[in-house]
Short mmCIF file of C-alpha atoms in Angstrom, two decimals:
data_model
loop_
_atom_site.label_atom_id
_atom_site.label_comp_id
_atom_site.label_asym_id
_atom_site.label_seq_id
_atom_site.Cartn_x
_atom_site.Cartn_y
_atom_site.Cartn_z
CA MET A 1 81.43 108.72 99.40
CA ARG A 2 79.97 110.81 96.61
CA GLU A 3 80.56 114.48 95.87
CA LYS A 4 76.85 115.17 96.46
CA GLU A 5 77.12 113.96 100.08
CA ILE A 6 80.12 116.22 100.74
CA GLU A 7 78.26 119.13 99.18
CA SER A 8 75.23 118.55 101.39
CA TYR A 9 77.47 118.30 104.46
CA LEU A 10 79.19 121.59 103.57
CA ARG A 11 75.80 123.31 103.11
CA ASP A 12 74.61 122.12 106.54
CA ARG A 13 77.85 123.03 108.33
CA ILE A 14 77.85 126.56 106.82
CA ARG A 15 74.22 127.05 107.80
CA ARG A 16 75.08 126.11 111.42
CA ILE A 17 77.62 128.93 111.63
CA GLY A 18 75.14 131.50 110.26
CA GLY A 19 76.19 131.48 106.63
CA LYS A 20 74.78 130.45 103.26
CA ALA A 21 76.37 128.06 100.78
CA TYR A 22 74.69 129.03 97.51
CA LYS A 23 74.82 126.69 94.53
CA PHE A 24 76.84 128.71 92.06
CA VAL A 25 76.13 128.47 88.35
CA SER A 26 77.24 130.93 85.72
CA PRO A 27 75.82 130.20 82.24
CA GLY A 28 78.52 130.42 79.61
CA ASN A 29 81.30 130.03 82.16
CA ASN A 30 82.12 126.33 82.43
CA GLY A 31 84.20 125.15 85.37
CA VAL A 32 83.15 127.69 87.98
CA PRO A 33 83.24 126.45 91.59
CA ASP A 34 80.21 124.56 92.90
CA ARG A 35 79.36 126.76 95.89
CA LEU A 36 79.60 130.40 96.89
CA VAL A 37 79.87 130.49 100.69
CA CYS A 38 78.64 133.79 102.12
CA LEU A 39 79.34 134.53 105.76
CA PRO A 40 78.34 137.16 108.32
CA GLY A 41 80.41 140.31 107.98
CA GLY A 42 80.41 140.25 104.19
CA HIS A 43 82.95 137.47 103.61
CA ALA A 44 82.69 135.20 100.59
CA VAL A 45 84.58 132.03 99.64
CA PHE A 46 84.19 129.96 96.51
CA VAL A 47 84.25 126.18 97.05
CA GLU A 48 84.88 123.48 94.43
CA LEU A 49 83.71 120.10 95.68
CA LYS A 50 85.14 116.82 94.40
CA ALA A 51 84.61 113.15 95.13
CA PRO A 52 87.34 111.76 97.44
CA GLY A 53 90.67 111.61 95.63
CA LYS A 54 89.42 113.42 92.51
CA ALA A 55 91.21 116.52 91.19
CA PRO A 56 89.73 119.58 89.47
CA ARG A 57 89.54 119.43 85.70
CA PRO A 58 91.71 121.81 83.63
CA ILE A 59 88.79 124.23 83.05
CA GLN A 60 88.10 124.26 86.78
CA ILE A 61 91.78 124.96 87.54
CA HIS A 62 91.60 127.87 85.08
CA GLN A 63 88.47 129.31 86.70
CA ILE A 64 89.93 128.88 90.18
CA GLY A 65 93.07 130.72 89.05
CA MET A 66 91.00 133.60 87.62
CA LEU A 67 89.04 133.98 90.86
CA LYS A 68 92.24 133.93 92.92
CA GLN A 69 93.78 136.61 90.67
CA LEU A 70 90.75 138.77 91.52
CA GLY A 71 91.54 138.29 95.20
CA PHE A 72 88.94 135.70 96.11
CA ARG A 73 89.60 132.75 98.41
CA VAL A 74 88.86 129.46 96.62
CA GLU A 75 88.93 126.06 98.36
CA VAL A 76 88.91 122.60 96.80
CA ILE A 77 87.33 120.10 99.15
CA ASP A 78 86.99 116.31 98.72
CA SER A 79 85.96 115.00 102.14
CA LYS A 80 83.83 115.75 105.17
CA GLU A 81 87.05 116.09 107.18
CA GLN A 82 88.19 118.87 104.85
CA VAL A 83 84.77 120.54 105.29
CA ASP A 84 85.30 120.48 109.06
CA LYS A 85 88.81 121.98 108.70
CA PHE A 86 87.42 124.66 106.38
CA VAL A 87 84.68 125.58 108.85
CA LEU A 88 87.29 125.89 111.61
CA THR A 89 89.19 128.42 109.47
CA LEU A 90 85.97 130.44 109.28
CA GLY A 91 85.68 130.58 113.05
CA GLY A 92 83.16 127.75 113.36
CA ASP A 93 83.32 124.91 115.85
CA ALA A 94 84.78 121.49 115.26
CA LYS A 95 81.35 119.88 114.75
#
């Protein structure tokens, strides 16, 4: 399975629970997470998506650490099953 498929699945699952999964790009800031998930009630979570079994690169680990230091939740997801578990933590349903 490719990262793009997992990203599309995440976007669709978040939409079903009333949220948005914006593609996040920040010119001049390499390694930022792929998606900014915005949820009802003003909640936001950054999500880094990877192909199955792949780990974040060092610059991505650095950016994730910076966001966490600022108090943001950041998730690294590499499968549709992990997307489903993530959605459950947000109060969504299993499918």
